[in-house]
């Protein structure tokens, strides 16, 4: 029996949508990483019950951190993006979290820059606060070990393709590290201090008698994100919050990714609507983008199992996405433009082999 609602919320569902197409559906995905991170900080003495945990968020992580703080008797202070909606603001307030929300801004880079600046101001005034650094501290990888174990048990890791929004890099990065390591263990820093790029990158072999591993990783990005070199592009509709970045994220390990998809708001909307209409899965905009990419990868390699990550439900997107369902383009009319490098990026959808390249000149 769960001891707190956060444990139930963080437990994902594995749903087989089609032959070798699987949805890893969360109610709120980042609860997994926030719970494990806070528990680790407490266990190692980095923080104590009653301390204040601080971070920046575009939405999902704010709720996850508030739940983890509620679970472990901590105070929570969040500097939130302009994308934090009324429902989430109300939930945070009732949970006892302090939210400072940025003024409305259409510029993702400016929004993130202002949030980081405000974090530093708060730390200067309250040095006793602990900055969680969800974008940079590999402690946020820890919570995905159990999820990876479940995927391994139910789908196997031979000819498996994982598809998900990149965002901070923690979910896709952690799942892939754990799944590629046949022993189920990944050596990492997880020290509770800001460690820069995730350090759980030790090369691992396959133990004798272990099940074979063939795990590919497909990352999904919005136009305008610099993480994989698309900062020179722009989506005129909207930036898909949470899966891209205008500042470097230390938890993104570029060398893990085999393929990248850049997907526009309109294409992601079509994916989200089709997912609900065809499979009755009500999920967010980043899920719509991941579903679109997953279907394409499934069609390209029908012998592989393709699992895509659905990090949250669709409730936040009722007005911005689902009320516009009549605008959705049939997925049979959508296909990515295959490109050789980021200079060829074009809306609404581009696909590029990444081949586990550590970095790219255009991401600097």
Short mmCIF file of C-alpha atoms in Angstrom, two decimals:
data_model
loop_
_atom_site.label_atom_id
_atom_site.label_comp_id
_atom_site.label_asym_id
_atom_site.label_seq_id
_atom_site.Cartn_x
_atom_site.Cartn_y
_atom_site.Cartn_z
CA UNK A 1 0.00 0.00 0.00
CA UNK A 2 1.29 3.46 -0.87
CA UNK A 3 2.17 5.74 2.02
CA UNK A 4 1.55 8.95 0.08
CA UNK A 5 -0.38 9.98 -3.02
CA UNK A 6 2.89 10.99 -4.72
CA UNK A 7 3.91 7.34 -4.91
CA UNK A 8 0.72 6.44 -6.74
CA UNK A 9 0.92 9.45 -9.06
CA UNK A 10 4.49 8.58 -9.98
CA UNK A 11 3.72 5.00 -10.97
CA UNK A 12 3.32 4.79 -14.77
CA UNK A 13 1.05 2.62 -16.88
CA UNK A 14 2.40 0.52 -19.74
CA UNK A 15 -0.20 0.39 -22.50
CA UNK A 16 0.17 -1.60 -25.72
CA UNK A 17 -1.50 0.53 -28.38
CA UNK A 18 -0.62 -1.58 -31.38
CA UNK A 19 1.69 -4.36 -32.38
CA UNK A 20 5.06 -3.29 -30.93
CA UNK A 21 3.85 0.24 -30.13
CA UNK A 22 3.77 0.90 -26.38
CA UNK A 23 2.84 4.00 -24.36
CA UNK A 24 4.56 4.65 -21.03
CA UNK A 25 1.86 6.84 -19.50
CA UNK A 26 2.38 8.94 -16.37
CA UNK A 27 -0.08 11.11 -14.54
CA UNK A 28 2.84 13.39 -13.62
CA UNK A 29 6.19 11.94 -14.66
CA UNK A 30 8.61 14.12 -12.74
CA UNK A 31 7.18 12.96 -9.42
CA UNK A 32 9.39 9.89 -9.97
CA UNK A 33 12.59 11.91 -10.12
CA UNK A 34 11.59 14.45 -7.45
CA UNK A 35 10.68 11.80 -4.87
CA UNK A 36 13.90 9.87 -5.37
CA UNK A 37 16.02 13.01 -5.39
CA UNK A 38 14.56 14.38 -2.15
CA UNK A 39 14.78 10.98 -0.46
CA UNK A 40 18.45 10.72 -1.46
CA UNK A 41 19.21 14.23 -0.18
CA UNK A 42 17.63 13.37 3.17
CA UNK A 43 19.36 9.99 3.42
CA UNK A 44 22.77 11.52 2.72
CA UNK A 45 22.27 14.44 5.11
CA UNK A 46 22.47 17.13 2.46
CA UNK A 47 19.10 18.48 3.65
CA UNK A 48 16.92 17.94 6.70
CA UNK A 49 13.19 17.82 7.22
CA UNK A 50 11.84 21.36 7.37
CA UNK A 51 14.41 22.78 4.95
CA UNK A 52 13.31 24.73 1.87
CA UNK A 53 13.90 23.25 -1.58
CA UNK A 54 14.09 25.67 -4.48
CA UNK A 55 13.91 25.28 -8.26
CA UNK A 56 12.66 26.66 -11.55
CA UNK A 57 9.94 24.95 -13.57
CA UNK A 58 7.74 25.29 -16.62
CA UNK A 59 4.99 23.33 -14.86
CA UNK A 60 5.28 19.58 -14.30
CA UNK A 61 8.35 19.69 -12.06
CA UNK A 62 6.78 22.38 -9.86
CA UNK A 63 3.93 20.04 -8.98
CA UNK A 64 6.30 17.09 -8.58
CA UNK A 65 8.60 18.96 -6.21
CA UNK A 66 5.64 20.27 -4.20
CA UNK A 67 4.38 16.68 -3.77
CA UNK A 68 7.84 15.40 -2.79
CA UNK A 69 8.18 18.20 -0.24
CA UNK A 70 4.71 17.41 1.13
CA UNK A 71 5.68 13.72 1.39
CA UNK A 72 8.90 14.41 3.27
CA UNK A 73 8.00 17.43 5.39
CA UNK A 74 9.93 20.04 3.41
CA UNK A 75 9.15 23.56 2.26
CA UNK A 76 8.92 24.21 -1.48
CA UNK A 77 9.72 27.41 -3.38
CA UNK A 78 9.25 27.47 -7.17
CA UNK A 79 10.11 30.11 -9.74
CA UNK A 80 7.56 29.28 -12.42
CA UNK A 81 7.31 29.87 -16.13
CA UNK A 82 4.57 31.92 -17.73
CA UNK A 83 3.06 28.53 -18.76
CA UNK A 84 1.99 27.65 -15.19
CA UNK A 85 -1.80 27.72 -15.38
CA UNK A 86 -4.53 28.55 -12.85
CA UNK A 87 -5.18 24.92 -11.90
CA UNK A 88 -1.53 24.28 -11.07
CA UNK A 89 -1.21 27.59 -9.22
CA UNK A 90 -4.14 26.59 -7.04
CA UNK A 91 -2.74 23.11 -6.37
CA UNK A 92 0.64 24.55 -5.38
CA UNK A 93 -0.97 27.06 -3.05
CA UNK A 94 -3.05 24.41 -1.25
CA UNK A 95 0.00 22.13 -0.96
CA UNK A 96 1.83 24.96 0.80
CA UNK A 97 4.35 25.67 -1.95
CA UNK A 98 5.46 29.21 -2.73
CA UNK A 99 5.20 30.08 -6.42
CA UNK A 100 6.79 33.10 -8.06
CA UNK A 101 5.53 33.23 -11.63
CA UNK A 102 7.26 35.17 -14.38
CA UNK A 103 5.34 37.84 -16.25
CA UNK A 104 3.82 36.77 -19.60
CA UNK A 105 6.46 36.37 -22.28
CA UNK A 106 6.46 34.81 -25.76
CA UNK A 107 10.26 34.45 -25.72
CA UNK A 108 11.29 31.10 -24.19
CA UNK A 109 14.92 32.23 -23.88
CA UNK A 110 13.97 35.37 -21.97
CA UNK A 111 11.55 33.43 -19.75
CA UNK A 112 14.19 30.87 -18.77
CA UNK A 113 16.88 33.54 -18.33
CA UNK A 114 14.67 35.55 -15.98
CA UNK A 115 13.83 32.44 -13.95
CA UNK A 116 17.51 31.57 -13.47
CA UNK A 117 18.32 35.16 -12.50
CA UNK A 118 15.54 35.08 -9.92
CA UNK A 119 16.85 31.79 -8.49
CA UNK A 120 20.22 33.43 -7.86
CA UNK A 121 18.55 36.41 -6.21
CA UNK A 122 16.62 34.12 -3.87
CA UNK A 123 19.74 32.13 -3.00
CA UNK A 124 21.62 35.34 -2.22
CA UNK A 125 18.88 36.32 0.22
CA UNK A 126 18.40 32.75 1.56
CA UNK A 127 21.66 30.79 1.31
CA UNK A 128 20.11 28.09 3.49
CA UNK A 129 17.73 27.08 0.68
CA UNK A 130 18.74 24.04 -1.36
CA UNK A 131 18.60 24.51 -5.13
CA UNK A 132 17.44 21.24 -6.71
CA UNK A 133 18.95 22.05 -10.13
CA UNK A 134 16.68 19.70 -12.03
CA UNK A 135 18.37 20.70 -15.28
CA UNK A 136 21.92 19.99 -14.13
CA UNK A 137 22.14 17.54 -11.22
CA UNK A 138 22.14 13.84 -12.12
CA UNK A 139 20.45 13.03 -8.82
CA UNK A 140 17.28 13.35 -10.90
CA UNK A 141 18.20 10.16 -12.78
CA UNK A 142 17.72 7.97 -9.70
CA UNK A 143 13.94 7.66 -9.74
CA UNK A 144 13.83 6.11 -13.20
CA UNK A 145 15.65 2.90 -12.25
CA UNK A 146 12.46 1.18 -11.12
CA UNK A 147 10.64 2.33 -14.26
CA UNK A 148 13.40 0.90 -16.43
CA UNK A 149 13.22 -2.40 -14.54
CA UNK A 150 9.51 -2.65 -15.28
CA UNK A 151 10.04 -1.89 -18.97
CA UNK A 152 12.77 -4.54 -19.11
CA UNK A 153 10.46 -7.12 -17.55
CA UNK A 154 7.43 -6.37 -19.75
CA UNK A 155 8.92 -5.48 -23.14
CA UNK A 156 12.50 -6.69 -22.97
CA UNK A 157 15.48 -4.69 -24.20
CA UNK A 158 16.25 -6.50 -27.43
CA UNK A 159 15.26 -4.30 -30.41
CA UNK A 160 13.64 -1.63 -28.24
CA UNK A 161 13.33 2.02 -29.30
CA UNK A 162 12.56 4.63 -26.63
CA UNK A 163 10.98 7.90 -27.80
CA UNK A 164 10.48 10.96 -25.63
CA UNK A 165 10.75 14.72 -25.28
CA UNK A 166 14.28 15.67 -24.30
CA UNK A 167 13.57 18.53 -21.89
CA UNK A 168 16.00 18.44 -18.97
CA UNK A 169 17.45 15.15 -20.26
CA UNK A 170 16.70 13.20 -17.09
CA UNK A 171 13.84 10.92 -18.15
CA UNK A 172 15.06 9.78 -21.57
CA UNK A 173 18.67 9.80 -20.40
CA UNK A 174 18.10 7.79 -17.25
CA UNK A 175 15.76 5.25 -18.81
CA UNK A 176 18.17 4.64 -21.67
CA UNK A 177 21.21 4.28 -19.42
CA UNK A 178 19.42 1.78 -17.19
CA UNK A 179 17.93 -0.14 -20.12
CA UNK A 180 21.22 -0.36 -22.01
CA UNK A 181 22.95 -1.66 -18.90
CA UNK A 182 21.94 -5.33 -18.78
CA UNK A 183 22.79 -5.52 -15.08
CA UNK A 184 20.16 -2.87 -14.29
CA UNK A 185 22.75 -0.75 -12.49
CA UNK A 186 24.29 2.49 -13.65
CA UNK A 187 27.24 3.95 -11.79
CA UNK A 188 26.62 7.63 -11.28
CA UNK A 189 27.49 10.52 -9.03
CA UNK A 190 24.07 11.16 -7.45
CA UNK A 191 25.87 13.01 -4.70
CA UNK A 192 23.16 15.53 -3.98
CA UNK A 193 25.41 18.31 -5.21
CA UNK A 194 25.42 20.02 -8.56
CA UNK A 195 27.47 17.63 -10.63
CA UNK A 196 27.14 19.11 -14.09
CA UNK A 197 26.53 16.62 -16.86
CA UNK A 198 25.08 13.35 -15.60
CA UNK A 199 28.03 11.24 -14.55
CA UNK A 200 26.35 7.86 -14.87
CA UNK A 201 28.06 7.29 -18.19
CA UNK A 202 30.37 4.40 -17.37
CA UNK A 203 30.56 1.89 -20.16
CA UNK A 204 28.96 -1.37 -19.11
CA UNK A 205 29.21 -4.83 -20.55
CA UNK A 206 26.60 -7.53 -20.75
CA UNK A 207 26.96 -10.06 -17.91
CA UNK A 208 27.09 -13.73 -18.88
CA UNK A 209 23.59 -15.12 -19.28
CA UNK A 210 21.95 -11.69 -19.28
CA UNK A 211 19.23 -10.84 -21.76
CA UNK A 212 20.57 -9.04 -24.85
CA UNK A 213 20.21 -5.28 -25.04
CA UNK A 214 19.58 -3.30 -28.21
CA UNK A 215 18.08 -0.02 -27.09
CA UNK A 216 17.85 2.99 -29.38
CA UNK A 217 16.89 6.46 -28.15
CA UNK A 218 14.88 8.97 -30.19
CA UNK A 219 14.68 12.49 -28.79
CA UNK A 220 11.88 14.95 -29.55
CA UNK A 221 12.52 18.70 -29.60
CA UNK A 222 10.53 21.86 -30.37
CA UNK A 223 11.77 24.37 -32.90
CA UNK A 224 13.81 27.11 -31.22
CA UNK A 225 15.51 24.81 -28.71
CA UNK A 226 19.31 25.04 -28.57
CA UNK A 227 19.82 21.60 -26.96
CA UNK A 228 20.42 20.00 -30.35
CA UNK A 229 21.09 23.13 -32.38
CA UNK A 230 17.69 24.48 -33.45
CA UNK A 231 17.91 27.87 -31.76
CA UNK A 232 17.95 29.61 -35.16
CA UNK A 233 14.44 28.32 -35.96
CA UNK A 234 11.07 29.51 -34.72
CA UNK A 235 7.60 28.03 -34.36
CA UNK A 236 5.11 30.86 -35.01
CA UNK A 237 2.36 29.10 -33.04
CA UNK A 238 3.93 28.29 -29.67
CA UNK A 239 6.96 26.74 -28.02
CA UNK A 240 6.14 23.33 -26.54
CA UNK A 241 7.09 23.95 -22.92
CA UNK A 242 9.15 21.38 -21.10
CA UNK A 243 10.79 19.49 -23.97
CA UNK A 244 13.19 22.16 -25.24
CA UNK A 245 15.57 24.72 -23.84
CA UNK A 246 17.11 28.09 -24.60
CA UNK A 247 19.95 27.53 -22.12
CA UNK A 248 22.38 24.57 -21.83
CA UNK A 249 21.16 21.73 -19.61
CA UNK A 250 23.82 19.67 -17.85
CA UNK A 251 21.60 16.59 -17.56
CA UNK A 252 21.32 16.18 -21.34
CA UNK A 253 23.81 13.52 -22.46
CA UNK A 254 23.91 14.03 -26.22
CA UNK A 255 25.86 10.82 -26.75
CA UNK A 256 22.83 8.72 -25.76
CA UNK A 257 20.60 9.77 -28.68
CA UNK A 258 20.39 7.92 -31.99
CA UNK A 259 17.82 10.09 -33.77
CA UNK A 260 16.21 13.51 -33.30
CA UNK A 261 12.76 14.77 -34.33
CA UNK A 262 11.84 18.46 -34.29
CA UNK A 263 8.06 18.82 -34.20
CA UNK A 264 5.93 21.98 -34.39
CA UNK A 265 2.94 22.87 -32.24
CA UNK A 266 0.48 22.14 -35.06
CA UNK A 267 1.94 18.68 -35.73
CA UNK A 268 2.05 17.87 -32.00
CA UNK A 269 -1.59 18.97 -31.67
CA UNK A 270 -2.50 16.56 -34.46
CA UNK A 271 -0.62 13.78 -32.69
CA UNK A 272 -2.32 14.44 -29.35
CA UNK A 273 -5.79 14.51 -30.91
CA UNK A 274 -5.14 11.30 -32.86
CA UNK A 275 -3.86 9.57 -29.72
CA UNK A 276 -7.07 10.42 -27.88
CA UNK A 277 -9.35 9.60 -30.82
CA UNK A 278 -7.64 6.35 -31.81
CA UNK A 279 -6.47 4.99 -28.45
CA UNK A 280 -8.45 7.01 -25.84
CA UNK A 281 -5.22 8.23 -24.20
CA UNK A 282 -5.72 11.80 -22.96
CA UNK A 283 -2.25 13.31 -22.68
CA UNK A 284 -0.32 16.53 -23.11
CA UNK A 285 1.20 18.29 -26.08
CA UNK A 286 4.68 16.78 -25.65
CA UNK A 287 3.04 13.35 -25.69
CA UNK A 288 1.39 14.21 -29.00
CA UNK A 289 4.81 15.02 -30.42
CA UNK A 290 6.37 11.83 -29.02
CA UNK A 291 3.48 9.73 -30.35
CA UNK A 292 3.93 11.23 -33.80
CA UNK A 293 7.65 10.43 -33.78
CA UNK A 294 7.03 6.95 -32.34
CA UNK A 295 4.54 6.03 -35.08
CA UNK A 296 7.04 7.07 -37.70
CA UNK A 297 9.89 5.08 -36.12
CA UNK A 298 7.55 2.09 -35.78
CA UNK A 299 6.71 2.23 -39.49
CA UNK A 300 10.39 2.52 -40.42
CA UNK A 301 11.41 -0.53 -38.38
CA UNK A 302 8.36 -2.76 -37.77
CA UNK A 303 10.51 -5.44 -36.16
CA UNK A 304 11.39 -3.18 -33.23
CA UNK A 305 9.25 -2.44 -30.18
CA UNK A 306 8.74 1.32 -29.94
CA UNK A 307 7.94 2.79 -26.52
CA UNK A 308 7.08 6.47 -26.19
CA UNK A 309 6.85 8.51 -23.01
CA UNK A 310 3.63 10.33 -22.09
CA UNK A 311 4.75 12.57 -19.19
CA UNK A 312 1.42 14.08 -18.14
CA UNK A 313 -2.32 14.11 -18.77
CA UNK A 314 -4.13 16.38 -21.20
CA UNK A 315 -6.02 18.50 -18.68
CA UNK A 316 -3.65 21.49 -18.94
CA UNK A 317 -4.14 21.46 -22.70
CA UNK A 318 -7.93 21.40 -22.93
CA UNK A 319 -8.23 25.00 -24.11
CA UNK A 320 -5.00 25.31 -26.10
CA UNK A 321 -5.11 21.91 -27.86
CA UNK A 322 -8.22 19.80 -27.48
CA UNK A 323 -10.82 22.49 -28.12
CA UNK A 324 -9.03 22.90 -31.47
CA UNK A 325 -9.40 19.25 -32.39
CA UNK A 326 -11.11 20.08 -35.67
CA UNK A 327 -7.88 21.76 -36.79
CA UNK A 328 -5.92 18.51 -36.43
CA UNK A 329 -4.27 17.24 -39.60
CA UNK A 330 -4.81 13.52 -40.33
CA UNK A 331 -1.57 11.75 -39.50
CA UNK A 332 -1.54 10.13 -42.93
CA UNK A 333 -0.90 13.65 -44.27
CA UNK A 334 2.10 14.24 -42.00
CA UNK A 335 5.65 13.00 -42.54
CA UNK A 336 9.03 14.34 -41.44
CA UNK A 337 11.54 15.92 -43.74
CA UNK A 338 14.75 13.91 -43.44
CA UNK A 339 17.70 16.27 -42.99
CA UNK A 340 21.46 15.89 -42.79
CA UNK A 341 22.15 18.76 -40.39
CA UNK A 342 20.37 21.51 -38.48
CA UNK A 343 20.78 24.10 -41.24
CA UNK A 344 18.09 22.16 -43.17
CA UNK A 345 15.50 22.31 -40.39
CA UNK A 346 12.01 23.16 -41.63
CA UNK A 347 8.56 23.21 -40.06
CA UNK A 348 6.39 21.36 -39.31
CA UNK A 349 8.51 18.25 -38.76
CA UNK A 350 12.14 17.35 -39.35
CA UNK A 351 14.06 14.16 -38.60
CA UNK A 352 17.83 13.76 -38.37
CA UNK A 353 20.17 10.90 -37.44
CA UNK A 354 22.23 11.89 -34.40
CA UNK A 355 24.27 8.69 -34.11
CA UNK A 356 25.17 9.21 -30.44
CA UNK A 357 27.34 12.21 -31.23
CA UNK A 358 28.64 13.79 -28.00
CA UNK A 359 27.80 17.32 -29.16
CA UNK A 360 27.46 19.55 -32.20
CA UNK A 361 28.89 22.97 -33.13
CA UNK A 362 25.33 24.26 -33.46
CA UNK A 363 24.48 23.35 -29.85
CA UNK A 364 27.23 25.51 -28.38
#
